Amino acid sequence: MALLSIRNVFKSYFLHGKRIDVLRGVSLDIEKGSLVSLIGASGAGKSTFLHVLGTLDAPAAGEVLFDGRSVFSMNDAEIAEFRNRTIGFVFQSHFLLPEFTALENVAMPALIQRRERTGAYTYARELLERVGLGQRVDHRPGELSGGEAQRVALARALVLKPAVLLADEPTGNLDPATGEGIHQLLREVNRDLGITAVVVTHNETLARSMPRRLRLAGGEVSEA
Amino acid sequence: MHSAERRTVHRWTFIWTGALVALVGFILLGLAISASEAWAEVSAALGLSLVGWGGVLQVFNAAVLVPAQSAMGGAGAQGSTGMLLSGTLAWLAGWGLIAAGIRRATGPGEGASPAAGAPLYPRLARYRDFYWSTLGAYGGGILLAEVALILLQTVLSSGVPSTELGGSAQNVGGGLSLPPTGAFAISLVVACTVAFVSGFIGASRAQRLSLPEATIGVLYLGLPIPIVLTLMERVPSLQLSLGYRLREVTYVAGLLGRPELAYWLVFTALVLALVLGINTGFIAAGSGRVDLKLGFELFVARRHVAVFRPSLLLGTLAVLMFGIIPPLLIYFIIRSAEAAVERTRIRALGLADPLAAALDLNRLKLREQSPTMMMTALSVGGVGVGVMALIIVLSVMSGFEADLQQKILGTNAHAVVSKYAGELPEYPKVMESIGRVPGVVGQTPFIINQVMIASEGNVDGVIIKGIDPQTVGSVTDLPSYLLGGGKLEILYTPEKILNRGLPEEDDAASPEPGAGDDIIRRSGKATKPAVLPGIIVGRELAASLRVVVGDRVNVVSPLGTELGPSGPIPKSRAFRVAGIFYSGMYEYDSKFVYILLKEAQNFFEVQGASGIELKVADIDDARRIAGQVVKVLGGYPYRARDWGEMNKNLFSALRLEKLVMGIILSIIIVVAAGLIVATVIMLVLEKRKEISVLKALGVSDGGIVKIFLAEGLQIGVAGGLLGLFSGLAWCVFIEKVGIKLDPEVYYIPALPVRIEPVQTALAVVIAVLVTYLASIYPALKASSVEPVEGLKAE
């Protein structure tokens, strides 16, 4: 059975009273451990699709099943916990919390779970070393470069070893060389940790390097 | 069905016609009511309609009261009944038309959307408009809290027979007979807990705030009892049927002087407890299960608003202690000196290494405070000022009250036992029985009456009291009030008064050493003065009569008459001033004189005594002990009144004053709470992105609410603690250093201060509660930020 199943999902936006259907009955299965890229024109609804997949946004109709369980039939608190334990997000901007150091940012998902602080910090430090930022643990996001911040964000997404990693143009704000480093990391994560990853990207080369490629156009998803 | 688009359709013809018909009905009703002159009854209903009870009560009025009146009015009122009926019908028909004019109709749909047939979004499918169980929890909770308060208050303090109705005093079995105020405190705590718990249960079960349910519950189930209690004052029949049962409740409420104010304050407290319970329940259940841990939320909140920084705390404390200008001046001096030093250092550094200087410049820039920081400091200061003002003013008012109480109780007994009518010839026996009541520590018989007192210089109306010098000291402080080392026992040996009086003349004549005194004394010396019974007068009276110890005064009683040569004349006796007392209360020092009990018995032809004054161990327990005494004496015809009852108006005025002062000063805290609302809203706006990120990381809505509540609470706690420190510091300052008062006006040389721990703690608790309540709205706003909202790429 697929890890993630999307069943007939609809999502619309309202602009000046007019309905814009972004997703029109999308149905899709994503297998466990797969590495999927999603491409599409700007404004095609890639981010919306990813947000629905990650429970950040609710669909107007349809279901998202995780391991056969309908995620949107859970209550708010359960959804929050699901998001915390099962999904890791990486966005185009790093979206690190500016008041906290890199280490605290990485440990944040564990702290939300009320895990014990020293343990969380130890693992977070390990992860930061793994993404090559062992020297920057006590820096605030404002003191990190774009690439560094994005690596911190990746470490944060991985700290609870989520089942699914959702990346929304993670290299969109970075130069090609730095971006390639992030891509490398994503592939490693998928290969070494077995984390299912869906990566939204504009980068055709990156998309082509992924085992499975999806294209979102006209509110429908097709294999590319 | 899913595709059917429903919308509200207004049929304006219906609505306008309905409004017109309803207006006609209203006018007809008004005419009918005017015709039968029933406005008095209806106005109450109209008033109540403001809180939602109008409909029911108006129908009740129209159906019962007005026809009853018109039946009494006879034939003339028949017309108004018809008008009443048609008016009611028109009124109802009008509203019916309006209701018919607003309809939900199937609109012209755009055709089925592509999603038709897809399963409905599950949370939408589960959605319900109204939770009856929540309404039950909220409404039942507030009702239960009120009933619990009344029952507990009655049970806990029953056993205190109403001293006013000594005969009907009942020995209620099982009554715990606690002092009424203590019983009230316990009942209030229990009732607040009940309200809190029911709000908590209702909100945590439904996992939502359910504001409509809370409003309906409070309005329809919570309001009736306070309304009935308030109306009881005005409606005699209600008072007759309920007054006896609610005796203890009305007594406690009456301590404030304005019972209705007390009822509504208690009601407000209960509603607040309910609101707190609802909010706490909602937040605690926000993470799916009841969870009161705050570790993570505090961790985040403390980074967002760093309230507990030494600079902020010390700065605010300095402002609270020394005013705004001096600390600000010092701050600016320090800052400018610091900045000058820093600039010099960086320039020097720049000459050596420009890059290092750039780094330092950048660091200097980063140190600039954000507007939210400034707002935070202002909010902390605002709460601090409120708490400080509350503590200082209430402490000073407590000081005045304590001073007054001490002076009243110094001169007066804690309780007085007497009979409903007549004297107490059997007082030695009664005193023996009273002595066995636990809690009574002193007693003395007395006779009291009003007389005229005349000296050679002046005349005054005074209250004369016959006392027993041996026991009076065990009840009042009169012996210690005597000036010049005088002793009450001198009343037994009147022949010694003259000898004692002379050496002390300088001392006693200090207020007005007039020439008249010399003349009197000389004349007194010339002829051998007669031995007269002694009398003790107050300092003010002595001054106005221009007498000193050893002088002669005449006491004239308007009641008894003696037969003189020219018919009946008022009874008169001559006394010699045996001592002068000074209690510090102008009223006593100018209005009271004391003579021997035996002299009073003879003078007023009283058998025994008018009553017995008691001193009890715990003055707050005086009411209960007075009740016990009456019980021991066997009830009627004996009765006992405690000091609170005897000085009820004075003390209830003081309490009311303090309460109103407290409420007025709490407005400062409310204003500060407004500042907190603004600050937290600014924080929410500033942190929109962070809120979205936290949600994406898996913080639940409840967690977000907790974070922002914690931010508001931090401000409240910091402000409350700073206010507490500065308030206490000011109180100590006033107490130790003192603020001088004009003793001629206030009779106290300096501003009195009495720090009452409960009241002081209450000021801080109120401040924290108000800030908590104030942060609820912004915190809820924060939790409603959609995750995707802040996650849009920049």
PDB file of N, CA and C in Angstrom, chain B residues 25-88:
ATOM      1  N   GLY B  25     -48.633  47.464  16.383  1.00  0.00           N
ATOM      2  CA  GLY B  25     -48.866  46.632  17.569  1.00  0.00           C
ATOM      3  C   GLY B  25     -48.215  47.223  18.786  1.00  0.00           C
ATOM      4  N   PHE B  26     -47.011  47.716  18.604  1.00  0.00           N
ATOM      5  CA  PHE B  26     -46.269  48.306  19.725  1.00  0.00           C
ATOM      6  C   PHE B  26     -47.008  49.520  20.273  1.00  0.00           C
ATOM      7  N   ILE B  27     -47.502  50.375  19.318  1.00  0.00           N
ATOM      8  CA  ILE B  27     -48.226  51.577  19.752  1.00  0.00           C
ATOM      9  C   ILE B  27     -49.495  51.171  20.492  1.00  0.00           C
ATOM     10  N   LEU B  28     -50.218  50.175  19.924  1.00  0.00           N
ATOM     11  CA  LEU B  28     -51.448  49.700  20.570  1.00  0.00           C
ATOM     12  C   LEU B  28     -51.144  49.203  21.981  1.00  0.00           C
ATOM     13  N   LEU B  29     -50.076  48.421  22.091  1.00  0.00           N
ATOM     14  CA  LEU B  29     -49.685  47.897  23.404  1.00  0.00           C
ATOM     15  C   LEU B  29     -49.391  49.043  24.364  1.00  0.00           C
ATOM     16  N   GLY B  30     -48.644  50.021  23.841  1.00  0.00           N
ATOM     17  CA  GLY B  30     -48.297  51.160  24.684  1.00  0.00           C
ATOM     18  C   GLY B  30     -49.546  51.886  25.150  1.00  0.00           C
ATOM     19  N   LEU B  31     -50.506  52.100  24.215  1.00  0.00           N
ATOM     20  CA  LEU B  31     -51.760  52.780  24.576  1.00  0.00           C
ATOM     21  C   LEU B  31     -52.507  51.967  25.621  1.00  0.00           C
ATOM     22  N   ALA B  32     -52.556  50.627  25.403  1.00  0.00           N
ATOM     23  CA  ALA B  32     -53.291  49.773  26.333  1.00  0.00           C
ATOM     24  C   ALA B  32     -52.689  49.859  27.721  1.00  0.00           C
ATOM     25  N   ILE B  33     -51.358  49.847  27.745  1.00  0.00           N
ATOM     26  CA  ILE B  33     -50.690  49.885  29.051  1.00  0.00           C
ATOM     27  C   ILE B  33     -50.913  51.236  29.716  1.00  0.00           C
ATOM     28  N   SER B  34     -50.842  52.295  28.919  1.00  0.00           N
ATOM     29  CA  SER B  34     -51.094  53.625  29.488  1.00  0.00           C
ATOM     30  C   SER B  34     -52.511  53.703  30.011  1.00  0.00           C
ATOM     31  N   ALA B  35     -53.451  53.133  29.232  1.00  0.00           N
ATOM     32  CA  ALA B  35     -54.847  53.209  29.624  1.00  0.00           C
ATOM     33  C   ALA B  35     -55.081  52.512  30.953  1.00  0.00           C
ATOM     34  N   SER B  36     -54.427  51.382  31.147  1.00  0.00           N
ATOM     35  CA  SER B  36     -54.652  50.667  32.413  1.00  0.00           C
ATOM     36  C   SER B  36     -53.611  51.043  33.466  1.00  0.00           C
ATOM     37  N   GLU B  37     -52.810  52.055  33.137  1.00  0.00           N
ATOM     38  CA  GLU B  37     -51.828  52.584  34.086  1.00  0.00           C
ATOM     39  C   GLU B  37     -50.956  51.486  34.684  1.00  0.00           C
ATOM     40  N   ALA B  38     -50.451  50.644  33.811  1.00  0.00           N
ATOM     41  CA  ALA B  38     -49.644  49.517  34.285  1.00  0.00           C
ATOM     42  C   ALA B  38     -48.165  49.728  34.002  1.00  0.00           C
ATOM     43  N   TRP B  39     -47.799  50.975  33.738  1.00  0.00           N
ATOM     44  CA  TRP B  39     -46.394  51.225  33.378  1.00  0.00           C
ATOM     45  C   TRP B  39     -45.451  50.803  34.475  1.00  0.00           C
ATOM     46  N   ALA B  40     -45.896  50.938  35.708  1.00  0.00           N
ATOM     47  CA  ALA B  40     -44.999  50.592  36.822  1.00  0.00           C
ATOM     48  C   ALA B  40     -44.562  49.142  36.730  1.00  0.00           C
ATOM     49  N   GLU B  41     -45.544  48.267  36.393  1.00  0.00           N
ATOM     50  CA  GLU B  41     -45.198  46.842  36.304  1.00  0.00           C
ATOM     51  C   GLU B  41     -44.359  46.559  35.072  1.00  0.00           C
ATOM     52  N   VAL B  42     -44.738  47.232  33.976  1.00  0.00           N
ATOM     53  CA  VAL B  42     -44.110  46.896  32.707  1.00  0.00           C
ATOM     54  C   VAL B  42     -42.690  47.434  32.619  1.00  0.00           C
ATOM     55  N   SER B  43     -42.442  48.560  33.301  1.00  0.00           N
ATOM     56  CA  SER B  43     -41.108  49.155  33.158  1.00  0.00           C
ATOM     57  C   SER B  43     -40.020  48.212  33.651  1.00  0.00           C
ATOM     58  N   ALA B  44     -40.347  47.437  34.689  1.00  0.00           N
ATOM     59  CA  ALA B  44     -39.357  46.469  35.175  1.00  0.00           C
ATOM     60  C   ALA B  44     -39.029  45.472  34.070  1.00  0.00           C
ATOM     61  N   ALA B  45     -40.084  45.017  33.393  1.00  0.00           N
ATOM     62  CA  ALA B  45     -39.873  44.049  32.313  1.00  0.00           C
ATOM     63  C   ALA B  45     -39.067  44.669  31.188  1.00  0.00           C
ATOM     64  N   LEU B  46     -39.382  45.945  30.888  1.00  0.00           N
ATOM     65  CA  LEU B  46     -38.650  46.615  29.818  1.00  0.00           C
ATOM     66  C   LEU B  46     -37.175  46.728  30.178  1.00  0.00           C
ATOM     67  N   GLY B  47     -36.926  47.036  31.448  1.00  0.00           N
ATOM     68  CA  GLY B  47     -35.540  47.114  31.894  1.00  0.00           C
ATOM     69  C   GLY B  47     -34.844  45.778  31.723  1.00  0.00           C
ATOM     70  N   LEU B  48     -35.577  44.721  32.098  1.00  0.00           N
ATOM     71  CA  LEU B  48     -34.966  43.392  32.010  1.00  0.00           C
ATOM     72  C   LEU B  48     -34.766  42.953  30.566  1.00  0.00           C
ATOM     73  N   SER B  49     -35.587  43.533  29.672  1.00  0.00           N
ATOM     74  CA  SER B  49     -35.455  43.109  28.287  1.00  0.00           C
ATOM     75  C   SER B  49     -34.074  43.441  27.752  1.00  0.00           C
ATOM     76  N   LEU B  50     -33.380  44.371  28.421  1.00  0.00           N
ATOM     77  CA  LEU B  50     -32.018  44.706  28.008  1.00  0.00           C
ATOM     78  C   LEU B  50     -31.100  43.515  28.175  1.00  0.00           C
ATOM     79  N   VAL B  51     -31.400  42.636  29.137  1.00  0.00           N
ATOM     80  CA  VAL B  51     -30.536  41.478  29.338  1.00  0.00           C
ATOM     81  C   VAL B  51     -31.169  40.222  28.782  1.00  0.00           C
ATOM     82  N   GLY B  52     -32.199  40.382  28.007  1.00  0.00           N
ATOM     83  CA  GLY B  52     -32.699  39.232  27.290  1.00  0.00           C
ATOM     84  C   GLY B  52     -33.907  38.561  27.901  1.00  0.00           C
ATOM     85  N   TRP B  53     -34.412  39.122  29.001  1.00  0.00           N
ATOM     86  CA  TRP B  53     -35.545  38.489  29.645  1.00  0.00           C
ATOM     87  C   TRP B  53     -36.851  39.138  29.251  1.00  0.00           C
ATOM     88  N   GLY B  54     -36.733  40.206  28.479  1.00  0.00           N
ATOM     89  CA  GLY B  54     -37.900  41.021  28.195  1.00  0.00           C
ATOM     90  C   GLY B  54     -39.060  40.243  27.623  1.00  0.00           C
ATOM     91  N   GLY B  55     -38.793  39.451  26.601  1.00  0.00           N
ATOM     92  CA  GLY B  55     -39.872  38.771  25.918  1.00  0.00           C
ATOM     93  C   GLY B  55     -40.755  37.995  26.873  1.00  0.00           C
ATOM     94  N   VAL B  56     -40.141  37.128  27.648  1.00  0.00           N
ATOM     95  CA  VAL B  56     -40.879  36.269  28.568  1.00  0.00           C
ATOM     96  C   VAL B  56     -41.679  37.115  29.552  1.00  0.00           C
ATOM     97  N   LEU B  57     -41.008  38.090  30.137  1.00  0.00           N
ATOM     98  CA  LEU B  57     -41.663  38.858  31.186  1.00  0.00           C
ATOM     99  C   LEU B  57     -42.758  39.766  30.641  1.00  0.00           C
ATOM    100  N   GLN B  58     -42.558  40.257  29.425  1.00  0.00           N
ATOM    101  CA  GLN B  58     -43.599  41.114  28.859  1.00  0.00           C
ATOM    102  C   GLN B  58     -44.861  40.321  28.614  1.00  0.00           C
ATOM    103  N   VAL B  59     -44.685  39.109  28.086  1.00  0.00           N
ATOM    104  CA  VAL B  59     -45.848  38.252  27.878  1.00  0.00           C
ATOM    105  C   VAL B  59     -46.527  37.985  29.213  1.00  0.00           C
ATOM    106  N   PHE B  60     -45.713  37.701  30.206  1.00  0.00           N
ATOM    107  CA  PHE B  60     -46.241  37.444  31.540  1.00  0.00           C
ATOM    108  C   PHE B  60     -47.032  38.650  32.041  1.00  0.00           C
ATOM    109  N   ASN B  61     -46.435  39.813  31.874  1.00  0.00           N
ATOM    110  CA  ASN B  61     -47.092  41.034  32.315  1.00  0.00           C
ATOM    111  C   ASN B  61     -48.409  41.245  31.591  1.00  0.00           C
ATOM    112  N   ALA B  62     -48.321  41.109  30.263  1.00  0.00           N
ATOM    113  CA  ALA B  62     -49.499  41.366  29.454  1.00  0.00           C
ATOM    114  C   ALA B  62     -50.597  40.378  29.804  1.00  0.00           C
ATOM    115  N   ALA B  63     -50.185  39.127  30.057  1.00  0.00           N
ATOM    116  CA  ALA B  63     -51.182  38.087  30.269  1.00  0.00           C
ATOM    117  C   ALA B  63     -51.763  38.119  31.677  1.00  0.00           C
ATOM    118  N   VAL B  64     -50.952  38.456  32.657  1.00  0.00           N
ATOM    119  CA  VAL B  64     -51.406  38.316  34.045  1.00  0.00           C
ATOM    120  C   VAL B  64     -51.682  39.662  34.700  1.00  0.00           C
ATOM    121  N   LEU B  65     -50.670  40.503  34.719  1.00  0.00           N
ATOM    122  CA  LEU B  65     -50.797  41.696  35.552  1.00  0.00           C
ATOM    123  C   LEU B  65     -51.816  42.683  35.011  1.00  0.00           C
ATOM    124  N   VAL B  66     -51.721  42.970  33.716  1.00  0.00           N
ATOM    125  CA  VAL B  66     -52.563  44.031  33.173  1.00  0.00           C
ATOM    126  C   VAL B  66     -54.047  43.648  33.186  1.00  0.00           C
ATOM    127  N   PRO B  67     -54.419  42.424  32.748  1.00  0.00           N
ATOM    128  CA  PRO B  67     -55.825  42.052  32.856  1.00  0.00           C
ATOM    129  C   PRO B  67     -56.316  42.088  34.298  1.00  0.00           C
ATOM    130  N   ALA B  68     -55.460  41.656  35.224  1.00  0.00           N
ATOM    131  CA  ALA B  68     -55.861  41.680  36.627  1.00  0.00           C
ATOM    132  C   ALA B  68     -56.188  43.110  37.035  1.00  0.00           C
ATOM    133  N   GLN B  69     -55.349  44.034  36.564  1.00  0.00           N
ATOM    134  CA  GLN B  69     -55.573  45.430  36.903  1.00  0.00           C
ATOM    135  C   GLN B  69     -56.848  45.942  36.270  1.00  0.00           C
ATOM    136  N   SER B  70     -57.030  45.579  34.986  1.00  0.00           N
ATOM    137  CA  SER B  70     -58.185  46.120  34.290  1.00  0.00           C
ATOM    138  C   SER B  70     -59.466  45.502  34.857  1.00  0.00           C
ATOM    139  N   ALA B  71     -59.361  44.248  35.338  1.00  0.00           N
ATOM    140  CA  ALA B  71     -60.527  43.650  35.985  1.00  0.00           C
ATOM    141  C   ALA B  71     -60.908  44.467  37.208  1.00  0.00           C
ATOM    142  N   MET B  72     -59.861  44.907  37.920  1.00  0.00           N
ATOM    143  CA  MET B  72     -60.134  45.724  39.103  1.00  0.00           C
ATOM    144  C   MET B  72     -60.680  47.091  38.694  1.00  0.00           C
ATOM    145  N   GLY B  73     -60.132  47.563  37.547  1.00  0.00           N
ATOM    146  CA  GLY B  73     -60.556  48.873  37.093  1.00  0.00           C
ATOM    147  C   GLY B  73     -62.032  48.907  36.641  1.00  0.00           C
ATOM    148  N   GLY B  74     -62.572  47.778  36.336  1.00  0.00           N
ATOM    149  CA  GLY B  74     -63.984  47.712  35.993  1.00  0.00           C
ATOM    150  C   GLY B  74     -64.236  47.988  34.518  1.00  0.00           C
ATOM    151  N   ALA B  75     -65.412  48.518  34.223  1.00  0.00           N
ATOM    152  CA  ALA B  75     -65.870  48.630  32.841  1.00  0.00           C
ATOM    153  C   ALA B  75     -64.969  49.521  32.012  1.00  0.00           C
ATOM    154  N   GLY B  76     -64.448  50.579  32.629  1.00  0.00           N
ATOM    155  CA  GLY B  76     -63.637  51.539  31.890  1.00  0.00           C
ATOM    156  C   GLY B  76     -62.415  50.896  31.258  1.00  0.00           C
ATOM    157  N   ALA B  77     -61.945  49.845  31.879  1.00  0.00           N
ATOM    158  CA  ALA B  77     -60.715  49.216  31.403  1.00  0.00           C
ATOM    159  C   ALA B  77     -60.977  48.149  30.354  1.00  0.00           C
ATOM    160  N   GLN B  78     -62.251  47.852  30.075  1.00  0.00           N
ATOM    161  CA  GLN B  78     -62.548  46.780  29.112  1.00  0.00           C
ATOM    162  C   GLN B  78     -61.949  47.079  27.754  1.00  0.00           C
ATOM    163  N   GLY B  79     -62.074  48.326  27.350  1.00  0.00           N
ATOM    164  CA  GLY B  79     -61.559  48.728  26.049  1.00  0.00           C
ATOM    165  C   GLY B  79     -60.075  48.460  25.924  1.00  0.00           C
ATOM    166  N   SER B  80     -59.360  48.709  27.017  1.00  0.00           N
ATOM    167  CA  SER B  80     -57.907  48.544  26.946  1.00  0.00           C
ATOM    168  C   SER B  80     -57.524  47.086  26.802  1.00  0.00           C
ATOM    169  N   THR B  81     -58.363  46.161  27.314  1.00  0.00           N
ATOM    170  CA  THR B  81     -58.034  44.751  27.155  1.00  0.00           C
ATOM    171  C   THR B  81     -58.090  44.366  25.680  1.00  0.00           C
ATOM    172  N   GLY B  82     -59.101  44.850  25.006  1.00  0.00           N
ATOM    173  CA  GLY B  82     -59.201  44.573  23.582  1.00  0.00           C
ATOM    174  C   GLY B  82     -58.018  45.152  22.832  1.00  0.00           C
ATOM    175  N   MET B  83     -57.690  46.369  23.213  1.00  0.00           N
ATOM    176  CA  MET B  83     -56.561  47.020  22.571  1.00  0.00           C
ATOM    177  C   MET B  83     -55.274  46.234  22.830  1.00  0.00           C
ATOM    178  N   LEU B  84     -55.197  45.734  24.053  1.00  0.00           N
ATOM    179  CA  LEU B  84     -54.017  44.954  24.451  1.00  0.00           C
ATOM    180  C   LEU B  84     -53.890  43.711  23.592  1.00  0.00           C
ATOM    181  N   LEU B  85     -55.046  43.026  23.441  1.00  0.00           N
ATOM    182  CA  LEU B  85     -55.035  41.789  22.666  1.00  0.00           C
ATOM    183  C   LEU B  85     -54.663  42.057  21.220  1.00  0.00           C
ATOM    184  N   SER B  86     -55.331  43.068  20.634  1.00  0.00           N
ATOM    185  CA  SER B  86     -55.051  43.331  19.227  1.00  0.00           C
ATOM    186  C   SER B  86     -53.623  43.816  19.052  1.00  0.00           C
ATOM    187  N   GLY B  87     -53.162  44.606  20.041  1.00  0.00           N
ATOM    188  CA  GLY B  87     -51.772  45.083  19.981  1.00  0.00           C
ATOM    189  C   GLY B  87     -50.807  43.917  19.997  1.00  0.00           C
ATOM    190  N   THR B  88     -51.053  42.953  20.901  1.00  0.00           N
ATOM    191  CA  THR B  88     -50.164  41.798  21.004  1.00  0.00           C
ATOM    192  C   THR B  88     -50.167  41.027  19.697  1.00  0.00           C
TER     193      THR B  88
END
